[in-house]
Short mmCIF file of C-alpha atoms and ligand atoms in Angstrom, two decimals:
data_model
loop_
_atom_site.label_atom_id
_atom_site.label_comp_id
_atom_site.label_asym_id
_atom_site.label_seq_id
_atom_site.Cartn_x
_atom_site.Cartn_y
_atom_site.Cartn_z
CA UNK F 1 23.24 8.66 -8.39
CA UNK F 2 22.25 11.47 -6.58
CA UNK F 3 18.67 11.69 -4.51
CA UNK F 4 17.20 13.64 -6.84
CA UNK F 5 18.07 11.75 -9.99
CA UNK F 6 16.46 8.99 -8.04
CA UNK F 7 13.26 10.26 -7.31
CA UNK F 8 13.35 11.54 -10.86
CA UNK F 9 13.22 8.33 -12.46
CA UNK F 10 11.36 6.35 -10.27
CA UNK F 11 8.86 9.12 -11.51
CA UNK F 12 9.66 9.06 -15.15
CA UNK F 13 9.12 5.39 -14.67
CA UNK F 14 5.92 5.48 -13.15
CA UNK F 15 4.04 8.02 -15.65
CA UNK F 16 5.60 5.96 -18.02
CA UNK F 17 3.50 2.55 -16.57
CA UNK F 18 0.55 4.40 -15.39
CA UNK F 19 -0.02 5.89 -19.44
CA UNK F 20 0.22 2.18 -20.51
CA UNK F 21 -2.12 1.76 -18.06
CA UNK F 22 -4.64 4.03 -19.11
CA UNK F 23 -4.91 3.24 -22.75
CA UNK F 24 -5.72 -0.62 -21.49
CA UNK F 25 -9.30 -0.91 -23.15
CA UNK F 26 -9.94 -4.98 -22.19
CA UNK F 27 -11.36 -5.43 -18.57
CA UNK F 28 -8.22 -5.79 -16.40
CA UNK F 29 -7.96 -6.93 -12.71
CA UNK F 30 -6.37 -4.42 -10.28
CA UNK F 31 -5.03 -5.46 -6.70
CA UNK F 32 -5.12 -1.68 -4.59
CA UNK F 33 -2.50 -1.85 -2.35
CA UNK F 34 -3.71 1.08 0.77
CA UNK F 35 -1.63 2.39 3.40
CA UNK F 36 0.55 5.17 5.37
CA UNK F 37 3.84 3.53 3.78
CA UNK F 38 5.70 5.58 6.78
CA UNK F 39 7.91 3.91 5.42
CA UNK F 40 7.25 1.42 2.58
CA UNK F 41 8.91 -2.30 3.72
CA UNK F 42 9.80 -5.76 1.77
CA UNK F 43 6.45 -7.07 3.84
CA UNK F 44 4.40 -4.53 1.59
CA UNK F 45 6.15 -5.64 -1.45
CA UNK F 46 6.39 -9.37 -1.44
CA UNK F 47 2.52 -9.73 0.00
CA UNK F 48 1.48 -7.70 -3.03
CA UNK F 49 3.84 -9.51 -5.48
CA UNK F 50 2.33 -12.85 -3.81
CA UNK F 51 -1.08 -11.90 -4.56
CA UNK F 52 -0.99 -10.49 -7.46
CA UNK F 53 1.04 -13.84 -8.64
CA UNK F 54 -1.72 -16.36 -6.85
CA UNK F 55 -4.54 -14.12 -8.31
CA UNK F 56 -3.30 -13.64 -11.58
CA UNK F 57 -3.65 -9.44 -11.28
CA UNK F 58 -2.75 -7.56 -13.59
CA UNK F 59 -1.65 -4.62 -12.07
CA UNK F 60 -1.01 -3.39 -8.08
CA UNK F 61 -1.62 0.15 -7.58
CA UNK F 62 0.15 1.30 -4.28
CA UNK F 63 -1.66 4.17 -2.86
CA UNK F 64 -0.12 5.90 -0.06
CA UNK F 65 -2.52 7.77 1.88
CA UNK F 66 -2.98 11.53 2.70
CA UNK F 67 -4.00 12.42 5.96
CA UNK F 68 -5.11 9.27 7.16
CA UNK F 69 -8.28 9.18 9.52
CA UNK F 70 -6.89 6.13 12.22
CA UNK F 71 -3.33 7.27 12.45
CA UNK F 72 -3.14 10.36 14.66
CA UNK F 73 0.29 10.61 15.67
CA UNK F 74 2.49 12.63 13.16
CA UNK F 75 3.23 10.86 10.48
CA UNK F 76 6.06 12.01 7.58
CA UNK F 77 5.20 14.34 4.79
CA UNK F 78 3.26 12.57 2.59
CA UNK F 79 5.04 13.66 -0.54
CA UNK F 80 8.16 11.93 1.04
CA UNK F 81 6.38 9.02 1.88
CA UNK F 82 4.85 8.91 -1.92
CA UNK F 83 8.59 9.36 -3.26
CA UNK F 84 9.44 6.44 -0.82
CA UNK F 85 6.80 3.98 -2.97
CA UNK F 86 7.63 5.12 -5.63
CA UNK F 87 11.19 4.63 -5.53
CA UNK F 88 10.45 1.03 -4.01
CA UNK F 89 8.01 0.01 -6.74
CA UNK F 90 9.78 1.66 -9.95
CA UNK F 91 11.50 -2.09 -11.06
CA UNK F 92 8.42 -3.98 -11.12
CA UNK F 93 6.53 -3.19 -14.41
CA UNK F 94 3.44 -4.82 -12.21
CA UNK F 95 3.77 -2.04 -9.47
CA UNK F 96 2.67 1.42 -10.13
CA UNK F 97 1.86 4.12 -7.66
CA UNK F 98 -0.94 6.55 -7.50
CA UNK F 99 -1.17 9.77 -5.68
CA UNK F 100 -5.03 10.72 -5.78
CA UNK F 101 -5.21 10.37 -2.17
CA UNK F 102 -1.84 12.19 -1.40
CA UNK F 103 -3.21 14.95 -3.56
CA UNK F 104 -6.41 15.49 -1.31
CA UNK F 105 -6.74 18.34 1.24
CA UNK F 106 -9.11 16.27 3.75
CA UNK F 107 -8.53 13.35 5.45
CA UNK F 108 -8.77 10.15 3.03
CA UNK F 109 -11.44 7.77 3.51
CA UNK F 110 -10.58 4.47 1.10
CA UNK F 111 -14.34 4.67 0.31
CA UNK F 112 -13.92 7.58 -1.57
CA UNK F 113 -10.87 6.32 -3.43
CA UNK F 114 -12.65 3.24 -4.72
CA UNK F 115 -15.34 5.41 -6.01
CA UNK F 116 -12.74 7.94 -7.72
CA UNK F 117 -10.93 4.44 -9.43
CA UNK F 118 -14.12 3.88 -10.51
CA UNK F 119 -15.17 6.42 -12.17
CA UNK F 120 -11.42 7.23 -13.74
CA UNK F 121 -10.92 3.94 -14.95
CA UNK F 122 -14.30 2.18 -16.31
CA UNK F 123 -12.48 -1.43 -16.99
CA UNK F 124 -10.89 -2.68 -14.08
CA UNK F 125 -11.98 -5.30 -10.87
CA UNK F 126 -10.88 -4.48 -8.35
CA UNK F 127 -9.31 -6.53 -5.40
CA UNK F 128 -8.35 -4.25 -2.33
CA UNK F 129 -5.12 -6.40 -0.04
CA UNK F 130 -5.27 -5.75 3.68
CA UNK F 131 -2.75 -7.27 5.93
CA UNK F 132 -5.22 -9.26 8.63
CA UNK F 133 -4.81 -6.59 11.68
CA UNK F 134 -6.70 -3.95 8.88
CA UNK F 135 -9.36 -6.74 7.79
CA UNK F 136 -10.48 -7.26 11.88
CA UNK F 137 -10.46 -3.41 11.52
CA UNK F 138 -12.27 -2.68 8.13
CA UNK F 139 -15.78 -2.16 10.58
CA UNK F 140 -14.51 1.07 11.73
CA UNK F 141 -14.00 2.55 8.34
CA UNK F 142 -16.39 5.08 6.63
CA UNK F 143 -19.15 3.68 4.99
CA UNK F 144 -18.21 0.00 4.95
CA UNK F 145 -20.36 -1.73 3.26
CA UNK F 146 -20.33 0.45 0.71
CA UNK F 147 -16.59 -0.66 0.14
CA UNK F 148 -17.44 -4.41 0.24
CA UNK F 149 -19.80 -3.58 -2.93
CA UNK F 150 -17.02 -1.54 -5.01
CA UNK F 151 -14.47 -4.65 -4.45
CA UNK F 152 -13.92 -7.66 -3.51
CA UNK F 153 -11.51 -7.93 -0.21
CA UNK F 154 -8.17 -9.69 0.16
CA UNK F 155 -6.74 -10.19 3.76
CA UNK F 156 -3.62 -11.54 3.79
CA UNK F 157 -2.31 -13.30 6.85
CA UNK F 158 -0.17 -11.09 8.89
CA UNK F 159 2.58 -12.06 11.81
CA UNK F 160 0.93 -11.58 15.06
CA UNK F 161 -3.11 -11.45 14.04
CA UNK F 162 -4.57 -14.94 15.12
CA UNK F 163 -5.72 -16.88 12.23
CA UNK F 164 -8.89 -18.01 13.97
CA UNK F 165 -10.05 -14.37 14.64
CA UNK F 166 -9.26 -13.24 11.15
CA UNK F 167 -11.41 -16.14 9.87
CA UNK F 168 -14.31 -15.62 12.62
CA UNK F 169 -13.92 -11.86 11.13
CA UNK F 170 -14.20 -13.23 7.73
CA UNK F 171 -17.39 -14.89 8.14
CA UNK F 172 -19.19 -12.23 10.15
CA UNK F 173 -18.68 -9.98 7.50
CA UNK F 174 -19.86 -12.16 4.43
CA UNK F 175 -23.05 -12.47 6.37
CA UNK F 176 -23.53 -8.75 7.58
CA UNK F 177 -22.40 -7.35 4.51
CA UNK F 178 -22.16 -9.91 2.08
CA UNK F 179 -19.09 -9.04 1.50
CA UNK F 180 -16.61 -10.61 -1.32
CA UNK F 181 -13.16 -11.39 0.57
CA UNK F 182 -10.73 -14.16 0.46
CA UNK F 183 -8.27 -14.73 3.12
CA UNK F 184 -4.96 -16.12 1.68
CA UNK F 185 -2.15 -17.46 3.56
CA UNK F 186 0.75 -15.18 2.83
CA UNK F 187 4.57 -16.37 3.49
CA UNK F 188 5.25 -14.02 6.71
CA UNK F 189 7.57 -11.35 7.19
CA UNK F 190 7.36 -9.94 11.03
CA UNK F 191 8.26 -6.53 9.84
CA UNK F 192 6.26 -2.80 10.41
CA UNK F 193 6.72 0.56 9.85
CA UNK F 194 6.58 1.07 13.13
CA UNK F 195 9.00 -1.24 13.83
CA UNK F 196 11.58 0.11 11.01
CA UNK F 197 11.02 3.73 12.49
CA UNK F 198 12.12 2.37 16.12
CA UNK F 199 15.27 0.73 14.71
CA UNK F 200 15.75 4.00 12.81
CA UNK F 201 15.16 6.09 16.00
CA UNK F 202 17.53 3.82 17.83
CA UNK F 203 20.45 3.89 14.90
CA UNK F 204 20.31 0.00 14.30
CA UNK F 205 20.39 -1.22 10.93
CA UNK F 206 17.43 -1.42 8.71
CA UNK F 207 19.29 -2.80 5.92
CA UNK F 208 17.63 -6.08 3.77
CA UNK F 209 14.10 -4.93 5.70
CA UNK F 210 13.77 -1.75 2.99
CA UNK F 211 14.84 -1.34 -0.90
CA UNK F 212 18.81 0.00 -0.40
CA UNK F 213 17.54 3.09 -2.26
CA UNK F 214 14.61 3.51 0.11
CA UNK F 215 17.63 3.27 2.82
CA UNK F 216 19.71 5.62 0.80
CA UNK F 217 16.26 8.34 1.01
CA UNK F 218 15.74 7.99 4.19
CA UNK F 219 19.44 8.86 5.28
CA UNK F 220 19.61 11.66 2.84
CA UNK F 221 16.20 13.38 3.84
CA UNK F 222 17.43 12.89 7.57
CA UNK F 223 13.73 10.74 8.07
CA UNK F 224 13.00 9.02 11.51
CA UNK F 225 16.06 11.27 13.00
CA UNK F 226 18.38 8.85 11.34
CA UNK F 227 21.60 8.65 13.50
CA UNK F 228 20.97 11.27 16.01
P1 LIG N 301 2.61 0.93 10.84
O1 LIG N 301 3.45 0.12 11.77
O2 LIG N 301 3.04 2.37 10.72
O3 LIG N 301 1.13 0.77 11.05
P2 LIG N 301 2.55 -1.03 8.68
O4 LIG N 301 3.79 -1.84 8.53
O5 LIG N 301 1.37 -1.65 9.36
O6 LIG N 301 2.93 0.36 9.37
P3 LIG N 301 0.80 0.27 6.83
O7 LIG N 301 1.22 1.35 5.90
O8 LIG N 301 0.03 0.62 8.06
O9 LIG N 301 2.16 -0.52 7.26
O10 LIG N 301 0.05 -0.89 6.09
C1 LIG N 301 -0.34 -0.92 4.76
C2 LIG N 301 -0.97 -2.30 4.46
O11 LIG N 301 0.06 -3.30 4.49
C3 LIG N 301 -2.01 -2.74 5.51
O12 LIG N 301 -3.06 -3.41 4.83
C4 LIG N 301 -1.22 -3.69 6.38
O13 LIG N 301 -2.05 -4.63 7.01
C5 LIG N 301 -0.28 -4.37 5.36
N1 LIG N 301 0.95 -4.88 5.98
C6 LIG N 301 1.92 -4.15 6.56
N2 LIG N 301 2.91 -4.96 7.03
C7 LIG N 301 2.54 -6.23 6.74
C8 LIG N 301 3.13 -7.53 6.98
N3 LIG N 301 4.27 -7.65 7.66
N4 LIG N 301 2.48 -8.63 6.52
C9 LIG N 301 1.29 -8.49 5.87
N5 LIG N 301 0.68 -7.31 5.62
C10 LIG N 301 1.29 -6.18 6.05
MG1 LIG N 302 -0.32 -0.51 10.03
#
């Protein structure tokens, strides 16, 4: 199947889930799963599939972000990273992909996306997954305890981010902010972006670490200077 066939139906698919979505009327619980997906990795996946499994979710909504604030280095075209998730997610009736942030101007705070979920969708909970390094992080973000009130916080345990300081992090912020926010032990997967664009950069394989038609994008859009 050709590239654009792909992204094609991984977006049929998608408006197809997120209109089921919508015309849910009972109170549903929604894990928000944030982040630059530059690109989208198995880590990503199988930590949201494991918590929305252990927390009985409903849905995940993967939202890649816009311009992100933190990451200043030039990331890829957002609407290449969004076909990325999208193309990742579209066999898991569980997974669907939003692109309100990808469809801002401005930088994207996730303050202002919780407020915007919100408001669009009266009935839903909602539990926002961090990997641990973004939990011991969350204190630099726009109007945090604002967050902490719109949802309640799940850091899962990430490859490389000490346990103990997660949990010390944990606590301090239940106290500061009474925050909501469990921290659930998540089966590891030492894998990054960052780490997928180096192997890319350096022509090793990145096969079994991305979906094969995330692979297959990548190649064809010439992403990460594949193979020079
Ligand atoms: P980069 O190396 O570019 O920062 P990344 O792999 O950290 O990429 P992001 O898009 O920055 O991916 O992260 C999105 C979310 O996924 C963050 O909450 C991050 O903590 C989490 N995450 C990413 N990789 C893992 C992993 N291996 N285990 C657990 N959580 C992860
Ligand atoms: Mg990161």
């Amino acid at each position: 199947m050709s590239i654009e066939n792909l992204i094609k139906r991984a977006e049929d698919k998608n408006t197809r889930k997120l209109k089921n979505f919508e015309n849910k009327s009972k109170n549903i619980k929604v894990g928000i799963m944030g982040g630059t997906f530059d690109p989208i990795h198995y880590a990503h996946l199988a930590t949201a599939e494991f918590i929305r499994d252990r927390y009985k979710l409903d849905k995940i909504l993967f939202i890649p972000s816009g311009t992100p604030p933190h990451k200043s280095e030039s990331i890829t075209n957002k609407f290449d990273r969004y076909n990325m998730v999208n193309i990742a997610t579209e066999n898991n009736e569980h997974f669907l992909v939003l692109d309100l942030e990808i469809k801002r101007n401005k930088k994207t705070y996730t303050i202002d996306t919780l407020k915007d979920l919100k408001k669009t969708y009266k009935n839903i909970d909602i539990y926002f997954i961090t990997g641990a390094d973004a939990i011991c992080d969350i204190e630099t973000w726009k109007d945090v305890e604002e967050n902490f009130k719109l949802a309640t916080f799940i850091a899962a345990t990430r490859p490389g981010i000490s346990l103990l300081k997660v949990q010390e992090k944990i606590a301090s912020l239940k106290i500061k902010y009474n925050a909501n926010i469990i921290d659930v032990y998540v089966p590891s997967l030492d894998i990054s972006s960052t780490y997928i664009r180096n192997q890319l950069k350096e022509n090793h394989s990145v096969r079994y670490l991305v979906p094969e038609n995330v692979e297959n994008y990548i190649k064809y859009k010439m992403l990460y200077r594949y193979g020079e």
